[in-house]
Each structure stands twice: as structure tokens, then as C-alpha cells.
Amino acid sequence: MVSYKELGLVNTREMFKRAVAGGYAIPAFNFNNLEQLQAIIKASSEKKSPVILQVSKGARKYANPTLLRYMAQGAVEYAKELGCAHPEIVLHLDHGDSFELCKDCIDLGFSSVMIDGSALPYEENIALSKKVVDYAHQYDVTVEAELGVLAGVEDEVASEVSHYTKPEEVIDFSKRTGCDSLAISIGTSHGAYKFKPEQCTRDPKTGRLVPPPLAFNVLAEIEKQLPGFPIVLHGSSSVPQEEVDIINRFGGKLPDAVGIPEEQLRQASKSAVCKINIDSDSRLAFTAGVRQTLAEHPDYFDPRQYCGEARKRMEAMYAHKIVDVLGSDGKLAQL
């Protein structure tokens, strides 16, 4: 058993409490490799923001669970080297699909886990989520559960259609599971293709797709039912068109990729939504940097050359999200 506290990590409880009260959201950035981790820590440390390092089941397998533990510990020390004396870094399992997976992550030093039973019947979702909560809380690990289903594809998570969270269920679900935060469905979606063209309109000037608005009425009703309870939005990448354009210009093929407009995420972050998950935007920034660098420098063969450029793009993107979208800059408990 490895305690996350020995690694210098924190859980989400206090940072969520401050975020709900302060009207901002904590960035939850998925990472799969060293460059992403470096960029996340550099941006969050320089902007003095709490940050959640998210690892999916697939990313955990890709990186190796033991290496991940030491990477998280190294991230804390790196933040201190960058001048962040008291970093608030969470290592979080994203979309855990079984009790066994969540338990294994807790035992290996994760400070937060998500159990995603949203595709199960309601009572089964409650039973599974409660089982994870009961185990996690023994070790002061926080638990995120999910009610409602997001459409889209990302790693092992896939659904053809979304089902909005039912506000009338949230009180019963949160009380019976004891979860610390609740992921809801109000129209966000996983992946870089969050909406089909027929769900969108097209801007007559640019020809780009304009996605439908999020269901803020559902969010408002959930807030009414659970005042002050930490709410999470998954699938909240904005799919920056400049990154998509670069990818397509240098040999990629991402037609009609579209995400969640940032102004809607700004609106959400001022509510009880205190954690916003961003994954695809990082992948797009990384891929754009690699494609452009290799196209402009066909003589490059050192990964540090093209991955270094990709890292710069991701760092700029993370800093932008922290300051201009989520408002979490300068929100560390101890600056």
C-alpha cells in the first residue's frame, strides 16, 4: 500500500470546496507521456493553479502503473523547482470501470479515483459507486461518480448517444453513494468529434460548424437540488480550429472536428462545476506541433526536436485554459 500523501499529492476535497465558493473550476488534464506531464506542471506552477493529473485505464497501461507513481512524485518536486512552494497536485483515475481497477489505483498512490457506472442500471451504478467510496474513504482518497451518459469516443469510453443527467435523481444518488463529486451529462461529449454535422449549424462566413449549446437549464436544476455540491464536466475540450487546421495542412485528416465553445465553459466554471476535463485539446496541440515540425524539418530524427515543439504548444494551451477559461490561476491555498 502506497499513500499518496507520501508522494506529496493531495485529494480534491479542499480545492473543490474553494472552487465552488470562488466561482472557478480546477483544470483536469489527461496525460499519456512525459511531454504532456512536463507541460501541465510548468503551466500550472507558473500560473499558481491547483491541477488534476488524469490517467485513463488505457493511459495507465501504456505508461506502466509503477512508473506513473514516480512520475506523479516527480511532478510535485518539479513544481517546487519551478518556484511553486506548495503545489496542489492530484493524481486521478479517469473513467475507472471496475472496483478492482479503482482499488489497485488507490493502493498504488492515486489520491482520487472516478468510478464510472453510468452505463449500468441506476441501482447497479449506486451499488458499484458506494463500494468504491467505502474503500477509498478508508485512505482519505476522494471519489468521483457519474450519473448520465456522454456520447463520443475517448480511450475505452464510447457511447453512440448521450443521456442527460436527471436532476430528480442526484440527491438520492449522492446520498446513497457518498461520492465526493458528481460527473453529469449536459451536452458535452468525448473526443475531437463531439457533434455530428447534422447536430450543428454552419457559420456562413467561415463555413465552420457551430455546435448546439449546453443544457444549462439541466445544470441549474441540479445545482438547485444539490446546492454547493462539486459538479464535474467531462468531454470539455474546445477542439481549437487553429490546431485542427495545422494538422490538416500538414497531412492530417480531421474533417468537421468540433468541440465545446470556450465561452460556454467559462459560464459553467462560474457555477457549481468545479472540475472541467480536457484531453483532446492536448492531443491536438501535440499532433499539430509534431506534424508541422517534421514537415518543415524533414531532416529531424531526434524526438526531442519535434516533441519539444509539441510540448511548447501544449504548455501554451494549458496556460490559456487555466487563465482565460477556468479562472484557476492564483488559486493555490498557499501562494
Short mmCIF file of C-alpha atoms in Angstrom, two decimals:
data_model
loop_
_atom_site.label_atom_id
_atom_site.label_comp_id
_atom_site.label_asym_id
_atom_site.label_seq_id
_atom_site.Cartn_x
_atom_site.Cartn_y
_atom_site.Cartn_z
CA MET A 1 0.00 0.00 0.00
CA VAL A 2 1.40 3.40 -1.09
CA SER A 3 -0.14 6.50 0.44
CA TYR A 4 -0.50 9.41 -1.97
CA LYS A 5 0.47 11.71 0.89
CA GLU A 6 3.94 10.16 0.89
CA LEU A 7 4.23 11.25 -2.75
CA GLY A 8 3.32 14.86 -1.95
CA LEU A 9 -0.09 14.63 -3.65
CA VAL A 10 -3.43 15.93 -2.34
CA ASN A 11 -7.03 14.82 -2.80
CA THR A 12 -9.74 17.02 -4.32
CA ARG A 13 -11.83 17.86 -1.24
CA GLU A 14 -10.44 21.25 -0.23
CA MET A 15 -9.66 22.50 -3.74
CA PHE A 16 -13.23 21.72 -4.84
CA LYS A 17 -14.68 23.50 -1.80
CA ARG A 18 -12.70 26.63 -2.65
CA ALA A 19 -13.57 26.41 -6.35
CA VAL A 20 -17.32 26.17 -5.73
CA ALA A 21 -17.18 29.12 -3.33
CA GLY A 22 -14.91 31.14 -5.61
CA GLY A 23 -16.70 30.61 -8.92
CA TYR A 24 -13.90 28.94 -10.86
CA ALA A 25 -13.02 25.41 -11.98
CA ILE A 26 -9.99 23.19 -11.41
CA PRO A 27 -8.28 22.01 -14.61
CA ALA A 28 -8.28 18.24 -15.03
CA PHE A 29 -5.78 17.44 -17.79
CA ASN A 30 -5.32 13.90 -19.09
CA PHE A 31 -1.77 12.85 -19.84
CA ASN A 32 -0.17 9.91 -21.63
CA ASN A 33 3.51 10.82 -21.91
CA LEU A 34 6.35 12.80 -20.37
CA GLU A 35 5.91 15.86 -22.60
CA GLN A 36 2.28 16.28 -21.58
CA LEU A 37 3.18 15.95 -17.90
CA GLN A 38 6.02 18.49 -18.19
CA ALA A 39 3.76 20.99 -19.95
CA ILE A 40 0.94 20.57 -17.42
CA ILE A 41 3.23 21.09 -14.42
CA LYS A 42 5.04 24.03 -16.00
CA ALA A 43 1.81 25.84 -16.88
CA SER A 44 0.03 25.13 -13.58
CA SER A 45 3.09 26.02 -11.49
CA GLU A 46 3.76 29.28 -13.28
CA LYS A 47 0.09 30.26 -13.05
CA LYS A 48 -0.14 29.10 -9.40
CA SER A 49 -3.10 26.85 -10.13
CA PRO A 50 -4.19 23.63 -8.46
CA VAL A 51 -4.22 20.86 -11.06
CA ILE A 52 -5.58 17.35 -11.53
CA LEU A 53 -3.41 14.89 -13.46
CA GLN A 54 -5.83 12.47 -15.05
CA VAL A 55 -4.93 8.96 -16.15
CA SER A 56 -7.33 6.73 -18.02
CA LYS A 57 -7.27 2.95 -17.82
CA GLY A 58 -5.56 2.87 -21.22
CA ALA A 59 -3.01 5.54 -20.31
CA ARG A 60 -2.17 3.70 -17.09
CA LYS A 61 -1.48 0.54 -19.04
CA TYR A 62 0.53 2.48 -21.64
CA ALA A 63 2.74 4.22 -19.08
CA ASN A 64 3.01 1.39 -16.50
CA PRO A 65 1.45 1.83 -13.03
CA THR A 66 4.78 1.85 -11.19
CA LEU A 67 6.29 4.47 -13.45
CA LEU A 68 3.15 6.57 -13.06
CA ARG A 69 3.57 6.65 -9.29
CA TYR A 70 7.10 8.00 -9.57
CA MET A 71 6.14 10.39 -12.35
CA ALA A 72 3.49 11.88 -10.05
CA GLN A 73 6.02 12.19 -7.24
CA GLY A 74 8.46 13.76 -9.68
CA ALA A 75 5.77 16.19 -10.82
CA VAL A 76 5.44 17.50 -7.27
CA GLU A 77 9.19 18.02 -6.98
CA TYR A 78 9.36 19.62 -10.44
CA ALA A 79 6.64 22.10 -9.43
CA LYS A 80 8.71 23.07 -6.40
CA GLU A 81 11.78 23.54 -8.60
CA LEU A 82 9.71 25.91 -10.72
CA GLY A 83 9.08 28.09 -7.69
CA CYS A 84 5.74 26.68 -6.58
CA ALA A 85 6.47 26.13 -2.90
CA HIS A 86 3.14 24.48 -2.07
CA PRO A 87 1.81 22.72 -5.18
CA GLU A 88 -1.64 21.14 -5.10
CA ILE A 89 -1.46 18.19 -7.47
CA VAL A 90 -3.99 15.36 -7.67
CA LEU A 91 -3.34 12.03 -9.38
CA HIS A 92 -6.77 10.90 -10.57
CA LEU A 93 -8.08 7.79 -12.29
CA ASP A 94 -10.38 8.86 -15.12
CA HIS A 95 -13.32 6.57 -16.01
CA GLY A 96 -12.47 3.63 -13.80
CA ASP A 97 -14.76 0.83 -14.91
CA SER A 98 -14.47 -1.63 -12.00
CA PHE A 99 -13.96 -1.79 -8.26
CA GLU A 100 -10.76 -3.78 -8.82
CA LEU A 101 -9.21 -1.08 -11.02
CA CYS A 102 -10.11 1.68 -8.56
CA LYS A 103 -8.74 -0.33 -5.63
CA ASP A 104 -5.49 -1.01 -7.46
CA CYS A 105 -5.02 2.69 -8.20
CA ILE A 106 -5.74 3.63 -4.58
CA ASP A 107 -3.26 1.02 -3.37
CA LEU A 108 -0.58 2.39 -5.72
CA GLY A 109 -0.81 6.04 -4.68
CA PHE A 110 -3.66 7.71 -6.56
CA SER A 111 -5.27 10.46 -4.49
CA SER A 112 -8.57 10.45 -6.35
CA VAL A 113 -10.50 7.95 -8.46
CA MET A 114 -13.53 8.03 -10.69
CA ILE A 115 -15.86 5.08 -10.82
CA ASP A 116 -17.95 5.25 -13.97
CA GLY A 117 -21.04 3.10 -13.63
CA SER A 118 -23.13 5.44 -15.77
CA ALA A 119 -23.87 2.77 -18.37
CA LEU A 120 -25.27 0.43 -15.69
CA PRO A 121 -28.86 0.37 -14.43
CA TYR A 122 -29.40 3.02 -11.75
CA GLU A 123 -29.31 0.69 -8.72
CA GLU A 124 -26.21 -1.12 -10.01
CA ASN A 125 -24.46 2.22 -10.53
CA ILE A 126 -25.23 3.15 -6.92
CA ALA A 127 -24.01 -0.19 -5.57
CA LEU A 128 -20.73 -0.09 -7.51
CA SER A 129 -20.06 3.56 -6.69
CA LYS A 130 -20.74 3.01 -2.98
CA LYS A 131 -18.38 0.04 -2.90
CA VAL A 132 -15.57 2.18 -4.31
CA VAL A 133 -16.39 5.07 -1.95
CA ASP A 134 -16.36 2.81 1.10
CA TYR A 135 -12.89 1.52 0.21
CA ALA A 136 -11.41 4.86 -0.89
CA HIS A 137 -12.54 6.82 2.14
CA GLN A 138 -10.61 4.47 4.42
CA TYR A 139 -7.47 6.04 2.92
CA ASP A 140 -8.78 9.62 2.52
CA VAL A 141 -8.98 9.19 -1.25
CA THR A 142 -11.78 11.16 -2.92
CA VAL A 143 -14.23 9.59 -5.36
CA GLU A 144 -15.99 10.96 -8.42
CA ALA A 145 -19.05 9.10 -9.69
CA GLU A 146 -21.11 9.66 -12.84
CA LEU A 147 -24.82 9.98 -13.47
CA GLY A 148 -25.92 10.38 -17.08
CA VAL A 149 -24.13 9.21 -20.23
CA LEU A 150 -21.87 11.22 -22.55
CA ALA A 151 -21.70 10.46 -26.24
CA GLY A 152 -18.42 10.19 -28.16
CA VAL A 153 -15.27 8.10 -28.07
CA GLU A 154 -12.14 8.59 -25.97
CA ASP A 155 -9.83 5.74 -24.92
CA GLU A 156 -12.06 2.89 -23.66
CA VAL A 157 -15.11 5.15 -23.19
CA ALA A 158 -17.61 5.06 -26.03
CA SER A 159 -21.31 5.75 -26.46
CA GLU A 160 -23.39 6.47 -29.54
CA VAL A 161 -25.87 8.68 -27.74
CA SER A 162 -25.94 10.85 -24.64
CA HIS A 163 -28.49 10.78 -21.86
CA TYR A 164 -28.77 13.95 -19.81
CA THR A 165 -28.47 13.58 -16.08
CA LYS A 166 -31.90 13.53 -14.43
CA PRO A 167 -31.94 16.26 -11.77
CA GLU A 168 -34.52 14.37 -9.72
CA GLU A 169 -32.01 11.53 -9.19
CA VAL A 170 -28.98 13.47 -7.99
CA ILE A 171 -29.92 13.82 -4.30
CA ASP A 172 -30.69 10.13 -3.91
CA PHE A 173 -27.58 9.11 -5.85
CA SER A 174 -25.14 11.35 -3.99
CA LYS A 175 -26.51 10.44 -0.55
CA ARG A 176 -26.59 6.71 -1.15
CA THR A 177 -23.14 6.51 -2.76
CA GLY A 178 -21.35 9.04 -0.55
CA CYS A 179 -19.36 10.27 -3.56
CA ASP A 180 -17.31 13.45 -3.23
CA SER A 181 -18.14 14.85 -6.66
CA LEU A 182 -20.56 14.04 -9.44
CA ALA A 183 -19.92 13.97 -13.19
CA ILE A 184 -23.05 14.96 -15.08
CA SER A 185 -24.20 14.99 -18.70
CA ILE A 186 -25.48 18.31 -20.08
CA GLY A 187 -24.32 18.02 -23.69
CA THR A 188 -20.54 17.75 -23.57
CA SER A 189 -19.03 14.79 -25.41
CA HIS A 190 -15.81 12.78 -25.58
CA GLY A 191 -13.26 13.03 -28.38
CA ALA A 192 -12.49 15.53 -31.16
CA TYR A 193 -15.81 14.93 -32.93
CA LYS A 194 -18.20 15.99 -30.20
CA PHE A 195 -21.13 16.61 -32.53
CA LYS A 196 -22.24 15.30 -35.88
CA PRO A 197 -22.62 17.91 -38.65
CA GLU A 198 -26.39 17.46 -38.61
CA GLN A 199 -26.44 18.48 -34.92
CA CYS A 200 -24.70 21.77 -35.74
CA THR A 201 -25.25 24.85 -37.83
CA ARG A 202 -22.58 26.37 -40.08
CA ASP A 203 -21.15 29.83 -39.79
CA PRO A 204 -21.99 31.44 -43.16
CA LYS A 205 -18.76 33.46 -43.10
CA THR A 206 -16.25 30.74 -42.20
CA GLY A 207 -18.12 27.56 -43.11
CA ARG A 208 -17.15 26.09 -39.75
CA LEU A 209 -19.53 24.02 -37.65
CA VAL A 210 -21.25 25.76 -34.74
CA PRO A 211 -22.23 23.23 -32.03
CA PRO A 212 -25.51 23.26 -30.10
CA PRO A 213 -25.47 24.97 -26.69
CA LEU A 214 -25.02 23.05 -23.45
CA ALA A 215 -28.14 22.32 -21.38
CA PHE A 216 -27.57 24.97 -18.72
CA ASN A 217 -31.17 24.53 -17.60
CA VAL A 218 -30.32 20.97 -16.53
CA LEU A 219 -27.21 22.23 -14.70
CA ALA A 220 -29.26 24.92 -12.93
CA GLU A 221 -31.80 22.34 -11.74
CA ILE A 222 -29.01 20.06 -10.49
CA GLU A 223 -27.49 22.99 -8.59
CA LYS A 224 -30.90 23.65 -7.04
CA GLN A 225 -31.16 20.02 -5.94
CA LEU A 226 -27.57 19.84 -4.64
CA PRO A 227 -26.51 23.35 -3.62
CA GLY A 228 -22.75 23.64 -3.26
CA PHE A 229 -22.04 20.04 -4.27
CA PRO A 230 -18.97 19.64 -6.55
CA ILE A 231 -20.05 19.02 -10.15
CA VAL A 232 -17.75 17.73 -12.93
CA LEU A 233 -17.92 18.18 -16.70
CA HIS A 234 -16.28 15.54 -18.89
CA GLY A 235 -15.62 15.87 -22.61
CA SER A 236 -14.93 19.60 -22.39
CA SER A 237 -12.22 20.14 -24.97
CA SER A 238 -12.84 23.06 -27.29
CA VAL A 239 -11.06 21.47 -30.28
CA PRO A 240 -9.17 24.65 -31.31
CA GLN A 241 -9.61 25.12 -35.02
CA GLU A 242 -6.10 26.53 -35.44
CA GLU A 243 -4.68 23.20 -34.27
CA VAL A 244 -7.06 21.25 -36.49
CA ASP A 245 -6.09 23.44 -39.46
CA ILE A 246 -2.37 22.84 -38.86
CA ILE A 247 -2.91 19.08 -38.60
CA ASN A 248 -4.91 19.04 -41.84
CA ARG A 249 -2.44 21.32 -43.64
CA PHE A 250 0.46 19.01 -42.86
CA GLY A 251 -1.06 15.70 -43.88
CA GLY A 252 -3.74 15.05 -41.28
CA LYS A 253 -7.37 14.28 -41.90
CA LEU A 254 -9.74 15.69 -39.29
CA PRO A 255 -12.82 16.85 -41.20
CA ASP A 256 -15.53 18.59 -39.19
CA ALA A 257 -13.79 18.18 -35.82
CA VAL A 258 -15.70 20.40 -33.38
CA GLY A 259 -15.70 20.97 -29.62
CA ILE A 260 -17.31 22.94 -26.79
CA PRO A 261 -17.07 26.74 -27.21
CA GLU A 262 -14.89 28.26 -24.54
CA GLU A 263 -17.45 30.90 -23.61
CA GLN A 264 -19.78 28.10 -22.51
CA LEU A 265 -17.02 26.55 -20.40
CA ARG A 266 -16.38 29.96 -18.80
CA GLN A 267 -20.06 30.13 -17.91
CA ALA A 268 -20.01 26.62 -16.47
CA SER A 269 -16.89 27.30 -14.38
CA LYS A 270 -18.68 30.11 -12.57
CA SER A 271 -21.33 27.65 -11.32
CA ALA A 272 -21.04 24.57 -9.11
CA VAL A 273 -18.95 22.99 -11.88
CA CYS A 274 -15.60 22.88 -10.11
CA LYS A 275 -13.71 20.37 -12.31
CA ILE A 276 -13.52 20.51 -16.10
CA ASN A 277 -11.86 17.68 -18.02
CA ILE A 278 -9.68 18.45 -21.03
CA ASP A 279 -7.94 15.77 -23.08
CA SER A 280 -8.45 16.12 -26.84
CA ASP A 281 -7.14 19.69 -26.94
CA SER A 282 -3.79 18.46 -25.64
CA ARG A 283 -3.66 15.68 -28.21
CA LEU A 284 -4.44 18.14 -30.98
CA ALA A 285 -1.76 20.61 -29.84
CA PHE A 286 0.81 17.82 -29.60
CA THR A 287 -0.05 16.37 -33.01
CA ALA A 288 -0.08 19.81 -34.66
CA GLY A 289 3.36 20.55 -33.25
CA VAL A 290 4.81 17.22 -34.39
CA ARG A 291 3.28 17.35 -37.88
CA GLN A 292 4.34 20.92 -38.58
CA THR A 293 7.86 20.45 -37.23
CA LEU A 294 8.53 17.28 -39.22
CA ALA A 295 7.04 18.79 -42.39
CA GLU A 296 9.20 21.90 -42.10
CA HIS A 297 12.29 19.98 -40.98
CA PRO A 298 12.39 16.65 -42.86
CA ASP A 299 15.96 16.18 -41.65
CA TYR A 300 14.86 15.89 -38.00
CA PHE A 301 15.04 12.46 -36.43
CA ASP A 302 15.70 13.30 -32.76
CA PRO A 303 12.38 13.02 -30.85
CA ARG A 304 13.46 15.92 -28.65
CA GLN A 305 13.30 18.21 -31.67
CA TYR A 306 9.71 17.56 -32.67
CA CYS A 307 8.38 16.58 -29.25
CA GLY A 308 9.95 19.73 -27.81
CA GLU A 309 7.96 21.89 -30.21
CA ALA A 310 4.82 19.92 -29.40
CA ARG A 311 5.45 20.48 -25.69
CA LYS A 312 5.60 24.26 -26.21
CA ARG A 313 2.21 24.22 -27.94
CA MET A 314 0.66 22.18 -25.13
CA GLU A 315 2.10 24.41 -22.42
CA ALA A 316 0.62 27.49 -24.09
CA MET A 317 -2.74 25.73 -24.39
CA TYR A 318 -2.76 24.66 -20.72
CA ALA A 319 -1.86 28.17 -19.56
CA HIS A 320 -4.64 29.63 -21.70
CA LYS A 321 -7.22 27.24 -20.23
CA ILE A 322 -6.11 27.98 -16.66
CA VAL A 323 -6.20 31.77 -17.02
CA ASP A 324 -8.75 32.56 -19.71
CA VAL A 325 -11.29 29.75 -19.42
CA LEU A 326 -11.31 28.18 -15.95
CA GLY A 327 -10.05 31.08 -13.85
CA SER A 328 -7.95 28.89 -11.54
CA ASP A 329 -4.77 30.97 -11.73
CA GLY A 330 -3.53 32.25 -8.37
CA LYS A 331 -5.90 29.92 -6.52
CA LEU A 332 -3.42 27.79 -4.56
CA ALA A 333 -4.19 27.67 -0.84
CA GLN A 334 -0.64 28.84 -0.10
CA LEU A 335 0.98 31.06 -2.70
#
